[in-house]
CSV table of C-alpha atoms in Angstrom, one decimal:
chain,number,residue,atom,x,y,z
A,1,UNK,CA,-41.2,-21.8,1.8
A,2,UNK,CA,-43.0,-19.9,4.5
A,3,UNK,CA,-42.3,-16.3,5.5
A,4,UNK,CA,-40.1,-17.0,8.5
A,5,UNK,CA,-37.9,-19.4,6.6
A,6,UNK,CA,-37.7,-17.0,3.7
A,7,UNK,CA,-36.6,-14.2,6.0
A,8,UNK,CA,-33.9,-16.4,7.5
A,9,UNK,CA,-32.8,-17.4,4.0
A,10,UNK,CA,-32.6,-13.8,2.9
A,11,UNK,CA,-30.4,-13.0,5.9
A,12,UNK,CA,-28.0,-15.8,5.1
A,13,UNK,CA,-27.8,-14.8,1.4
A,14,UNK,CA,-27.1,-11.2,2.3
A,15,UNK,CA,-24.1,-12.5,4.3
A,16,UNK,CA,-22.9,-14.4,1.3
A,17,UNK,CA,-23.6,-17.8,2.7
A,18,UNK,CA,-23.0,-20.8,0.4
A,19,UNK,CA,-26.3,-21.7,-1.4
A,20,UNK,CA,-25.7,-25.4,-1.1
A,21,UNK,CA,-25.2,-25.1,2.7
A,22,UNK,CA,-28.3,-22.9,3.0
A,23,UNK,CA,-30.3,-25.4,1.0
A,24,UNK,CA,-29.2,-28.3,3.2
A,25,UNK,CA,-30.0,-26.2,6.4
A,26,UNK,CA,-33.5,-25.3,5.1
A,27,UNK,CA,-34.3,-28.9,4.1
A,28,UNK,CA,-33.2,-30.1,7.5
A,29,UNK,CA,-35.4,-27.6,9.4
A,30,UNK,CA,-38.5,-27.8,7.2
A,31,UNK,CA,-38.3,-31.3,5.8
A,32,UNK,CA,-39.2,-29.9,2.4
A,33,UNK,CA,-37.2,-30.2,-0.8
A,34,UNK,CA,-35.6,-26.9,-1.7
A,35,UNK,CA,-33.8,-26.4,-5.1
A,36,UNK,CA,-30.9,-24.1,-5.7
A,37,UNK,CA,-33.1,-22.4,-8.3
A,38,UNK,CA,-35.5,-21.4,-5.4
A,39,UNK,CA,-32.6,-19.8,-3.6
A,40,UNK,CA,-31.5,-18.0,-6.7
A,41,UNK,CA,-35.0,-16.6,-7.1
A,42,UNK,CA,-34.9,-15.3,-3.6
A,43,UNK,CA,-31.6,-13.7,-4.2
A,44,UNK,CA,-32.9,-12.1,-7.5
A,45,UNK,CA,-35.9,-10.7,-5.7
A,46,UNK,CA,-33.7,-9.1,-3.1
A,47,UNK,CA,-31.6,-7.2,-5.7
A,48,UNK,CA,-32.3,-3.5,-6.0
A,49,UNK,CA,-33.7,-2.9,-9.5
A,50,UNK,CA,-31.8,0.4,-9.6
A,51,UNK,CA,-28.1,-0.4,-10.1
A,52,UNK,CA,-25.0,1.7,-10.8
A,53,UNK,CA,-27.1,4.9,-10.5
A,54,UNK,CA,-24.9,7.8,-9.5
A,55,UNK,CA,-27.7,9.7,-7.8
A,56,UNK,CA,-28.8,6.7,-5.7
A,57,UNK,CA,-25.1,6.1,-4.8
A,58,UNK,CA,-24.8,9.8,-3.6
A,59,UNK,CA,-28.0,9.5,-1.7
A,60,UNK,CA,-26.7,6.3,-0.1
A,61,UNK,CA,-23.5,8.0,1.0
A,62,UNK,CA,-25.4,11.0,2.3
A,63,UNK,CA,-28.0,9.0,4.3
A,64,UNK,CA,-25.7,6.5,5.9
A,65,UNK,CA,-22.2,8.0,6.0
A,66,UNK,CA,-22.9,11.8,6.0
A,67,UNK,CA,-23.9,14.3,8.7
A,68,UNK,CA,-27.2,16.1,8.6
A,69,UNK,CA,-25.3,19.4,8.1
A,70,UNK,CA,-23.6,18.1,5.0
A,71,UNK,CA,-24.1,20.4,1.9
A,72,UNK,CA,-23.2,19.7,-1.6
A,73,UNK,CA,-21.7,22.2,-4.0
A,74,UNK,CA,-20.1,22.3,-7.5
A,75,UNK,CA,-16.6,23.5,-8.4
A,76,UNK,CA,-15.6,23.9,-12.0
A,77,UNK,CA,-12.0,23.0,-13.1
A,78,UNK,CA,-10.6,22.8,-16.5
A,79,UNK,CA,-8.2,20.4,-18.2
A,80,UNK,CA,-7.0,20.2,-21.7
A,81,UNK,CA,-7.8,16.9,-23.5
A,82,UNK,CA,-6.8,16.4,-27.1
A,83,UNK,CA,-6.1,20.1,-27.6
A,84,UNK,CA,-9.6,21.2,-26.4
A,85,UNK,CA,-10.8,22.5,-23.0
A,86,UNK,CA,-13.1,20.2,-21.2
A,87,UNK,CA,-15.2,21.1,-18.2
A,88,UNK,CA,-15.2,18.7,-15.2
A,89,UNK,CA,-17.8,19.0,-12.5
A,90,UNK,CA,-16.6,18.1,-9.0
A,91,UNK,CA,-19.3,17.2,-6.5
A,92,UNK,CA,-18.0,17.4,-3.0
A,93,UNK,CA,-19.7,16.7,0.3
A,94,UNK,CA,-18.6,15.9,3.9
A,95,UNK,CA,-19.6,12.6,5.3
A,96,UNK,CA,-19.8,11.1,8.8
A,97,UNK,CA,-16.6,11.4,10.9
A,98,UNK,CA,-15.2,13.9,8.5
A,99,UNK,CA,-15.3,11.7,5.4
A,100,UNK,CA,-14.8,13.6,2.2
A,101,UNK,CA,-16.3,12.4,-1.1
A,102,UNK,CA,-15.4,13.8,-4.5
A,103,UNK,CA,-17.1,12.8,-7.7
A,104,UNK,CA,-15.7,13.5,-11.2
A,105,UNK,CA,-18.0,13.8,-14.1
A,106,UNK,CA,-17.3,14.7,-17.8
A,107,UNK,CA,-20.3,16.1,-19.7
A,108,UNK,CA,-22.7,14.6,-17.2
A,109,UNK,CA,-21.0,11.2,-17.4
A,110,UNK,CA,-19.5,9.6,-14.3
A,111,UNK,CA,-15.7,9.5,-14.5
A,112,UNK,CA,-14.5,8.9,-11.0
A,113,UNK,CA,-15.1,9.0,-7.2
A,114,UNK,CA,-12.7,9.5,-4.3
A,115,UNK,CA,-13.4,9.0,-0.6
A,116,UNK,CA,-11.1,9.9,2.3
A,117,UNK,CA,-12.4,9.4,5.9
A,118,UNK,CA,-11.4,11.3,9.0
A,119,UNK,CA,-9.2,8.4,10.2
A,120,UNK,CA,-7.5,8.1,6.8
A,121,UNK,CA,-6.6,11.8,6.9
A,122,UNK,CA,-5.3,11.5,10.5
A,123,UNK,CA,-3.1,8.5,9.5
A,124,UNK,CA,-1.7,10.5,6.6
A,125,UNK,CA,-1.1,13.5,8.8
A,126,UNK,CA,0.9,11.5,11.3
A,127,UNK,CA,2.7,9.1,9.0
A,128,UNK,CA,3.2,10.7,5.6
A,129,UNK,CA,6.8,9.5,4.9
A,130,UNK,CA,5.9,6.3,2.9
A,131,UNK,CA,2.8,5.4,0.8
A,132,UNK,CA,1.9,2.6,-1.6
A,133,UNK,CA,-0.5,2.8,-4.5
A,134,UNK,CA,-2.1,0.1,-6.5
A,135,UNK,CA,-5.3,-0.8,-8.3
A,136,UNK,CA,-7.6,-3.9,-8.1
A,137,UNK,CA,-10.1,-5.0,-10.7
A,138,UNK,CA,-13.2,-7.0,-11.2
A,139,UNK,CA,-15.0,-5.6,-8.2
A,140,UNK,CA,-17.5,-3.5,-10.1
A,141,UNK,CA,-20.0,-4.1,-12.9
A,142,UNK,CA,-18.8,-0.9,-14.5
A,143,UNK,CA,-15.3,-2.6,-14.9
A,144,UNK,CA,-13.9,0.4,-13.0
A,145,UNK,CA,-10.5,-0.2,-11.2
A,146,UNK,CA,-10.4,0.5,-7.5
A,147,UNK,CA,-7.3,2.5,-6.6
A,148,UNK,CA,-6.1,2.2,-3.0
A,149,UNK,CA,-3.4,4.3,-1.3
A,150,UNK,CA,-1.9,3.1,2.0
A,151,UNK,CA,0.8,4.0,4.5
A,152,UNK,CA,2.4,2.4,7.5
A,153,UNK,CA,1.9,3.6,11.1
A,154,UNK,CA,4.4,3.8,13.9
A,155,UNK,CA,3.6,0.2,15.0
A,156,UNK,CA,4.1,-1.3,11.6
A,157,UNK,CA,0.4,-1.6,10.8
A,158,UNK,CA,-1.1,-1.0,7.3
A,159,UNK,CA,-3.5,1.9,7.1
A,160,UNK,CA,-5.6,2.8,4.1
A,161,UNK,CA,-5.5,6.5,3.5
A,162,UNK,CA,-7.5,6.9,0.3
A,163,UNK,CA,-9.8,5.0,-2.1
A,164,UNK,CA,-10.8,6.1,-5.6
A,165,UNK,CA,-12.7,4.7,-8.6
A,166,UNK,CA,-11.5,5.9,-12.0
A,167,UNK,CA,-13.6,4.9,-15.0
A,168,UNK,CA,-10.8,5.8,-17.4
A,169,UNK,CA,-7.1,5.4,-16.5
A,170,UNK,CA,-6.0,8.4,-18.5
A,171,UNK,CA,-3.8,11.4,-17.6
A,172,UNK,CA,-6.6,13.8,-16.6
A,173,UNK,CA,-8.3,11.3,-14.4
A,174,UNK,CA,-5.1,10.3,-12.6
A,175,UNK,CA,-4.2,14.0,-12.2
A,176,UNK,CA,-7.6,14.7,-10.6
A,177,UNK,CA,-7.1,11.7,-8.3
A,178,UNK,CA,-3.7,12.8,-7.1
A,179,UNK,CA,-4.6,16.5,-6.9
A,180,UNK,CA,-7.6,15.7,-4.7
A,181,UNK,CA,-5.6,13.4,-2.5
A,182,UNK,CA,-3.1,16.2,-1.9
A,183,UNK,CA,-5.8,18.8,-1.2
A,184,UNK,CA,-7.2,16.5,1.5
A,185,UNK,CA,-3.8,15.6,2.9
A,186,UNK,CA,-1.4,18.6,3.2
A,187,UNK,CA,1.2,16.3,4.7
A,188,UNK,CA,1.9,14.9,1.2
A,189,UNK,CA,4.9,17.3,1.1
A,190,UNK,CA,6.6,15.1,3.6
A,191,UNK,CA,6.2,11.9,1.6
A,192,UNK,CA,9.7,10.5,0.7
A,193,UNK,CA,8.9,7.1,-0.8
A,194,UNK,CA,6.1,5.8,-3.0
A,195,UNK,CA,5.7,2.1,-3.9
A,196,UNK,CA,3.9,1.5,-7.2
A,197,UNK,CA,3.9,-0.8,-10.2
A,198,UNK,CA,5.5,-0.4,-13.6
A,199,UNK,CA,2.6,1.4,-15.2
A,200,UNK,CA,4.2,4.3,-17.1
A,201,UNK,CA,1.2,6.7,-16.9
A,202,UNK,CA,0.8,6.2,-13.2
A,203,UNK,CA,4.5,6.6,-12.5
A,204,UNK,CA,4.7,9.7,-14.7
A,205,UNK,CA,1.8,11.4,-12.8
A,206,UNK,CA,3.3,10.4,-9.4
A,207,UNK,CA,6.6,11.9,-10.2
A,208,UNK,CA,4.9,15.1,-11.4
A,209,UNK,CA,2.7,15.5,-8.3
A,210,UNK,CA,5.3,14.2,-5.8
A,211,UNK,CA,8.6,15.7,-7.0
A,212,UNK,CA,10.2,15.4,-3.6
A,213,UNK,CA,9.6,11.7,-3.4
A,214,UNK,CA,11.2,8.7,-5.1
A,215,UNK,CA,8.8,6.4,-6.9
A,216,UNK,CA,9.8,2.7,-6.7
A,217,UNK,CA,8.7,-0.3,-8.6
A,218,UNK,CA,7.3,-3.1,-6.5
A,219,UNK,CA,9.7,-6.1,-6.7
A,220,UNK,CA,6.8,-8.4,-7.6
A,221,UNK,CA,5.7,-6.2,-10.4
A,222,UNK,CA,9.3,-5.8,-11.6
A,223,UNK,CA,9.7,-9.6,-12.0
A,224,UNK,CA,6.2,-10.1,-13.4
A,225,UNK,CA,6.4,-7.2,-16.0
A,226,UNK,CA,9.9,-8.4,-17.2
A,227,UNK,CA,8.6,-12.0,-17.4
A,228,UNK,CA,5.6,-10.9,-19.4
A,229,UNK,CA,7.4,-8.7,-21.9
A,230,UNK,CA,10.4,-11.0,-22.4
A,231,UNK,CA,8.7,-13.7,-24.4
A,232,UNK,CA,9.3,-15.7,-27.5
A,233,UNK,CA,6.4,-14.1,-29.2
A,234,UNK,CA,7.4,-10.5,-28.5
A,235,UNK,CA,11.2,-10.7,-28.8
A,236,UNK,CA,11.8,-13.8,-31.0
A,237,UNK,CA,13.8,-15.7,-28.4
A,238,UNK,CA,13.9,-19.3,-27.1
A,239,UNK,CA,12.7,-20.6,-23.8
A,240,UNK,CA,16.2,-21.0,-22.6
A,241,UNK,CA,17.1,-17.4,-23.5
A,242,UNK,CA,14.1,-16.3,-21.4
A,243,UNK,CA,15.0,-18.4,-18.4
A,244,UNK,CA,18.6,-17.2,-18.4
A,245,UNK,CA,17.5,-13.5,-18.5
A,246,UNK,CA,14.9,-14.0,-15.7
A,247,UNK,CA,17.4,-15.7,-13.4
A,248,UNK,CA,20.0,-12.9,-13.9
A,249,UNK,CA,17.3,-10.2,-13.5
A,250,UNK,CA,16.3,-11.7,-10.2
A,251,UNK,CA,19.9,-11.5,-9.0
A,252,UNK,CA,20.0,-7.9,-10.0
A,253,UNK,CA,16.7,-7.1,-8.3
A,254,UNK,CA,17.9,-8.6,-5.0
A,255,UNK,CA,21.4,-7.0,-5.0
A,256,UNK,CA,22.1,-5.2,-1.8
A,257,UNK,CA,25.0,-2.9,-3.1
A,258,UNK,CA,26.0,-1.1,-6.2
A,259,UNK,CA,29.0,-3.3,-6.6
A,260,UNK,CA,26.9,-6.5,-6.5
A,261,UNK,CA,24.4,-5.1,-8.9
A,262,UNK,CA,27.0,-4.0,-11.4
A,263,UNK,CA,28.6,-7.5,-11.3
A,264,UNK,CA,25.2,-9.1,-12.1
A,265,UNK,CA,24.4,-6.5,-14.7
A,266,UNK,CA,27.7,-7.1,-16.5
A,267,UNK,CA,26.9,-10.8,-16.5
A,268,UNK,CA,23.4,-10.0,-17.9
A,269,UNK,CA,24.8,-7.9,-20.7
A,270,UNK,CA,27.2,-10.7,-21.7
A,271,UNK,CA,24.9,-13.7,-21.6
A,272,UNK,CA,21.4,-12.6,-22.7
A,273,UNK,CA,20.0,-12.5,-26.2
A,274,UNK,CA,20.6,-9.1,-28.0
A,275,UNK,CA,16.8,-8.4,-28.3
A,276,UNK,CA,16.5,-8.9,-24.5
A,277,UNK,CA,19.4,-6.6,-23.9
A,278,UNK,CA,17.8,-3.9,-26.2
A,279,UNK,CA,14.6,-4.2,-24.2
A,280,UNK,CA,16.5,-3.9,-20.9
A,281,UNK,CA,18.5,-0.9,-22.2
A,282,UNK,CA,15.3,1.0,-23.2
A,283,UNK,CA,13.0,0.2,-20.3
A,284,UNK,CA,15.0,-0.8,-17.2
A,285,UNK,CA,18.6,0.4,-17.3
A,286,UNK,CA,17.8,4.2,-17.0
A,287,UNK,CA,15.7,3.7,-13.9
A,288,UNK,CA,17.7,0.9,-12.1
A,289,UNK,CA,17.6,2.6,-8.7
A,290,UNK,CA,13.8,2.4,-8.8
A,291,UNK,CA,13.6,-1.4,-9.0
A,292,UNK,CA,16.8,-3.0,-7.6
A,293,UNK,CA,16.8,-3.2,-3.8
A,294,UNK,CA,20.0,-1.4,-3.1
A,295,UNK,CA,20.7,1.5,-0.7
A,296,UNK,CA,18.8,4.1,-2.8
A,297,UNK,CA,15.8,1.8,-3.0
A,298,UNK,CA,15.4,1.0,0.7
A,299,UNK,CA,15.9,4.6,2.0
A,300,UNK,CA,12.8,5.7,3.8
A,301,UNK,CA,10.9,2.6,2.6
A,302,UNK,CA,10.5,1.0,6.1
A,303,UNK,CA,11.7,-2.3,4.7
A,304,UNK,CA,8.9,-2.4,2.1
A,305,UNK,CA,10.1,-3.9,-1.2
A,306,UNK,CA,6.6,-4.9,-2.5
A,307,UNK,CA,3.0,-3.8,-2.3
A,308,UNK,CA,2.1,-6.9,-0.4
A,309,UNK,CA,0.3,-4.7,2.2
A,310,UNK,CA,-2.1,-3.5,-0.5
A,311,UNK,CA,-2.4,-6.9,-2.0
A,312,UNK,CA,-3.6,-8.1,1.5
A,313,UNK,CA,-6.2,-5.3,1.6
A,314,UNK,CA,-7.4,-6.1,-1.9
A,315,UNK,CA,-7.7,-9.7,-0.8
A,316,UNK,CA,-9.9,-8.7,2.1
A,317,UNK,CA,-12.0,-6.6,-0.2
A,318,UNK,CA,-12.7,-9.6,-2.4
A,319,UNK,CA,-13.4,-11.7,0.6
A,320,UNK,CA,-16.3,-9.6,1.7
A,321,UNK,CA,-17.8,-8.8,-1.7
A,322,UNK,CA,-18.3,-10.8,-4.9
A,323,UNK,CA,-17.1,-9.8,-8.3
A,324,UNK,CA,-19.1,-7.3,-10.4
A,325,UNK,CA,-20.9,-5.4,-7.7
A,326,UNK,CA,-23.0,-2.4,-8.4
A,327,UNK,CA,-21.8,1.0,-7.0
A,328,UNK,CA,-24.4,0.8,-4.2
A,329,UNK,CA,-23.4,-2.7,-3.2
A,330,UNK,CA,-19.7,-1.9,-3.4
A,331,UNK,CA,-19.9,1.0,-0.9
A,332,UNK,CA,-22.1,-0.8,1.5
A,333,UNK,CA,-19.5,-3.6,1.7
A,334,UNK,CA,-16.5,-1.3,1.6
A,335,UNK,CA,-17.6,0.7,4.7
A,336,UNK,CA,-18.4,-2.5,6.6
A,337,UNK,CA,-14.8,-3.7,5.9
A,338,UNK,CA,-13.2,-0.4,6.8
A,339,UNK,CA,-15.2,-0.3,10.1
A,340,UNK,CA,-14.0,-3.9,10.9
A,341,UNK,CA,-10.4,-3.1,10.1
A,342,UNK,CA,-10.5,0.1,12.1
A,343,UNK,CA,-11.9,-1.8,15.2
A,344,UNK,CA,-9.2,-4.5,14.8
A,345,UNK,CA,-6.4,-1.9,14.4
A,346,UNK,CA,-7.6,0.1,17.5
A,347,UNK,CA,-7.8,-3.1,19.6
A,348,UNK,CA,-4.3,-4.1,18.6
A,349,UNK,CA,-2.8,-0.7,19.2
A,350,UNK,CA,-4.5,-0.4,22.6
A,351,UNK,CA,-3.5,-3.9,23.6
A,352,UNK,CA,0.2,-3.3,22.7
A,353,UNK,CA,0.2,-0.1,24.7
A,354,UNK,CA,-1.7,-1.3,27.8
A,355,UNK,CA,-0.1,-4.7,28.4
A,356,UNK,CA,2.7,-4.8,30.9
A,357,UNK,CA,6.0,-5.5,29.2
A,358,UNK,CA,8.7,-7.7,30.6
A,359,UNK,CA,11.8,-5.9,31.7
A,360,UNK,CA,14.6,-8.1,30.4
A,361,UNK,CA,17.4,-5.5,30.6
A,362,UNK,CA,18.9,-3.5,33.4
A,363,UNK,CA,18.6,0.3,33.5
A,364,UNK,CA,22.4,0.5,32.8
A,365,UNK,CA,21.9,-1.1,29.4
A,366,UNK,CA,20.1,2.0,28.2
A,367,UNK,CA,17.4,-0.2,26.6
A,368,UNK,CA,14.6,-0.3,29.2
A,369,UNK,CA,14.6,3.5,29.3
A,370,UNK,CA,13.4,3.7,25.7
A,371,UNK,CA,10.8,1.0,26.2
A,372,UNK,CA,8.6,3.7,27.7
A,373,UNK,CA,8.9,6.1,24.8
A,374,UNK,CA,8.8,3.8,21.7
A,375,UNK,CA,6.1,1.8,20.1
A,376,UNK,CA,6.4,-1.9,20.7
A,377,UNK,CA,7.2,-2.4,17.0
A,378,UNK,CA,10.2,0.1,17.1
A,379,UNK,CA,11.4,-1.2,20.4
A,380,UNK,CA,11.5,-4.8,19.2
A,381,UNK,CA,13.7,-3.8,16.3
A,382,UNK,CA,16.1,-1.9,18.5
A,383,UNK,CA,16.4,-4.9,20.8
A,384,UNK,CA,17.1,-7.1,17.8
A,385,UNK,CA,19.9,-4.7,16.7
A,386,UNK,CA,21.2,-4.6,20.3
A,387,UNK,CA,21.6,-8.4,20.3
A,388,UNK,CA,23.6,-8.2,17.1
A,389,UNK,CA,25.8,-5.4,18.3
A,390,UNK,CA,28.4,-7.9,19.6
A,391,UNK,CA,29.1,-9.3,16.1
A,392,UNK,CA,30.3,-5.9,14.9
A,393,UNK,CA,34.0,-5.3,15.1
A,394,UNK,CA,34.7,-1.7,14.0
A,395,UNK,CA,38.2,-0.6,12.8
A,396,UNK,CA,40.0,2.4,14.2
A,397,UNK,CA,38.0,5.7,13.9
A,398,UNK,CA,38.9,8.4,11.4
A,399,UNK,CA,37.7,11.8,12.6
A,400,UNK,CA,34.9,10.2,14.6
A,401,UNK,CA,33.7,7.9,11.8
A,402,UNK,CA,34.3,4.3,11.0
A,403,UNK,CA,34.5,2.7,7.5
A,404,UNK,CA,33.0,-0.8,8.2
A,405,UNK,CA,33.1,-3.6,5.6
A,406,UNK,CA,29.6,-5.1,5.8
A,407,UNK,CA,27.8,-7.7,3.8
A,408,UNK,CA,26.4,-5.0,1.5
A,409,UNK,CA,29.7,-3.2,1.0
A,410,UNK,CA,31.6,-0.5,2.9
A,411,UNK,CA,29.4,1.7,5.1
A,412,UNK,CA,30.2,4.8,7.1
A,413,UNK,CA,29.4,4.6,10.8
A,414,UNK,CA,29.4,7.2,13.5
A,415,UNK,CA,27.9,7.5,17.0
A,416,UNK,CA,24.8,9.3,15.6
A,417,UNK,CA,24.3,7.9,12.1
A,418,UNK,CA,25.1,5.0,9.7
A,419,UNK,CA,24.7,4.4,6.0
A,420,UNK,CA,23.6,0.7,6.3
A,421,UNK,CA,20.3,-0.4,4.8
A,422,UNK,CA,18.7,-1.0,8.3
A,423,UNK,CA,19.4,2.6,9.4
A,424,UNK,CA,18.4,4.4,6.2
A,425,UNK,CA,15.3,2.3,5.8
A,426,UNK,CA,13.9,2.3,9.3
A,427,UNK,CA,15.6,5.4,10.7
A,428,UNK,CA,16.2,3.5,13.9
A,429,UNK,CA,19.6,3.0,15.6
A,430,UNK,CA,21.4,0.0,14.0
A,431,UNK,CA,23.9,-2.4,15.4
A,432,UNK,CA,26.8,-0.4,13.9
A,433,UNK,CA,25.7,2.8,15.7
A,434,UNK,CA,25.3,0.9,19.0
A,435,UNK,CA,28.8,-0.6,18.6
A,436,UNK,CA,30.3,2.8,17.8
A,437,UNK,CA,28.7,4.3,20.9
A,438,UNK,CA,30.0,1.5,23.1
A,439,UNK,CA,33.4,1.9,21.6
A,440,UNK,CA,33.3,5.6,22.2
A,441,UNK,CA,32.2,4.9,25.8
A,442,UNK,CA,28.8,6.6,25.3
A,443,UNK,CA,25.3,5.4,26.3
A,444,UNK,CA,24.1,2.5,24.0
A,445,UNK,CA,21.4,4.7,22.7
A,446,UNK,CA,21.3,8.5,22.0
A,447,UNK,CA,18.8,10.6,23.8
A,448,UNK,CA,16.8,11.0,20.5
A,449,UNK,CA,17.3,7.7,18.8
A,450,UNK,CA,14.4,7.8,16.3
A,451,UNK,CA,12.2,10.2,14.6
A,452,UNK,CA,8.7,11.0,15.8
A,453,UNK,CA,7.1,8.3,13.7
A,454,UNK,CA,8.2,5.6,16.1
A,455,UNK,CA,7.4,7.6,19.3
């Protein structure tokens, strides 16, 4: 193929175009027969002969994502591994828009890399209450997992706040990862809820470094892990035993109150195979509040019961890059994706703030006044609770509080607070609070109805 056609083909292949469609397009334009092997040869010639080289990756980050004033330096830290002291070299430099990059090496061998951009740090500074953490695999030739930490902003949007590569998923690497994340984000002390999977090492480190936060198990990972471990091969049970236990566990996971959970747990203890019960007693019963979606689970979780937000981001990662990328290719595609997501997020936030809202309520209702001070996401949730307020019939007050029998059990309601799952999860006024204020002849909403996150 001539030079112009080859240049066009190279551009299409760089964008990840389907080779069969590229082949058909080239044949239609040139009238010449082009084989898929020809396109594969073009793609091979385009590949950088230097792959997975740490020096070239650092140079790439410096040249494209770092300021001209960036300087690198080394800091030595020490960890104990297998009873001996090991020196780790941390290479740090500041990138474009305040991006921090930290590289972990062990005896001149690459062990990990962490990046945190200026926008990531800003998001963590403003919205530190809830974070989720998970790893995705098969993106790198080095078979290195990619760890992603995310949070949720005041408009309900997902924001990535840190990305790290860890060659070894051991204690020292995980500790380095979490320690660096905390150094870059002082607001970590305000984190109250962390969504993770059932990995014991990861959870142990999270509990150690975030002692003030509760570490939850994603509902999806709970069901998947239990289903994987409860098998005929591992526990010597029948398929019927397994199905019975999975159905009962799902009921336990989705319980909304302690009473409901205890009812299903008692049924579980009575009906499952002894080996399944022994497995449950050892691995799940001691940490039940970390995986069943009751009041303690949903508190400060902003209605997140899974890591689906991270799964969505991982899916986007895999949509813009193929499997088994080199380090250089990975970061090129990663920053393109982060830039696209940032543009879309900024557009959505600006649109939601700039568009003129419809005024459906009178000023006397107390609703419209807060439309000016809340994010659209928070305002819509308050309106939904306001609509449901009429379905709440509170009993007589006892010292200013109401004991209301809800679908999730007895809750305590006052004019300023409530113990229902909606209130403790979102920290927004719920239907019970609104009904209590109306019954007490107060404004439908208090002057300070929500915390700063939703302002």
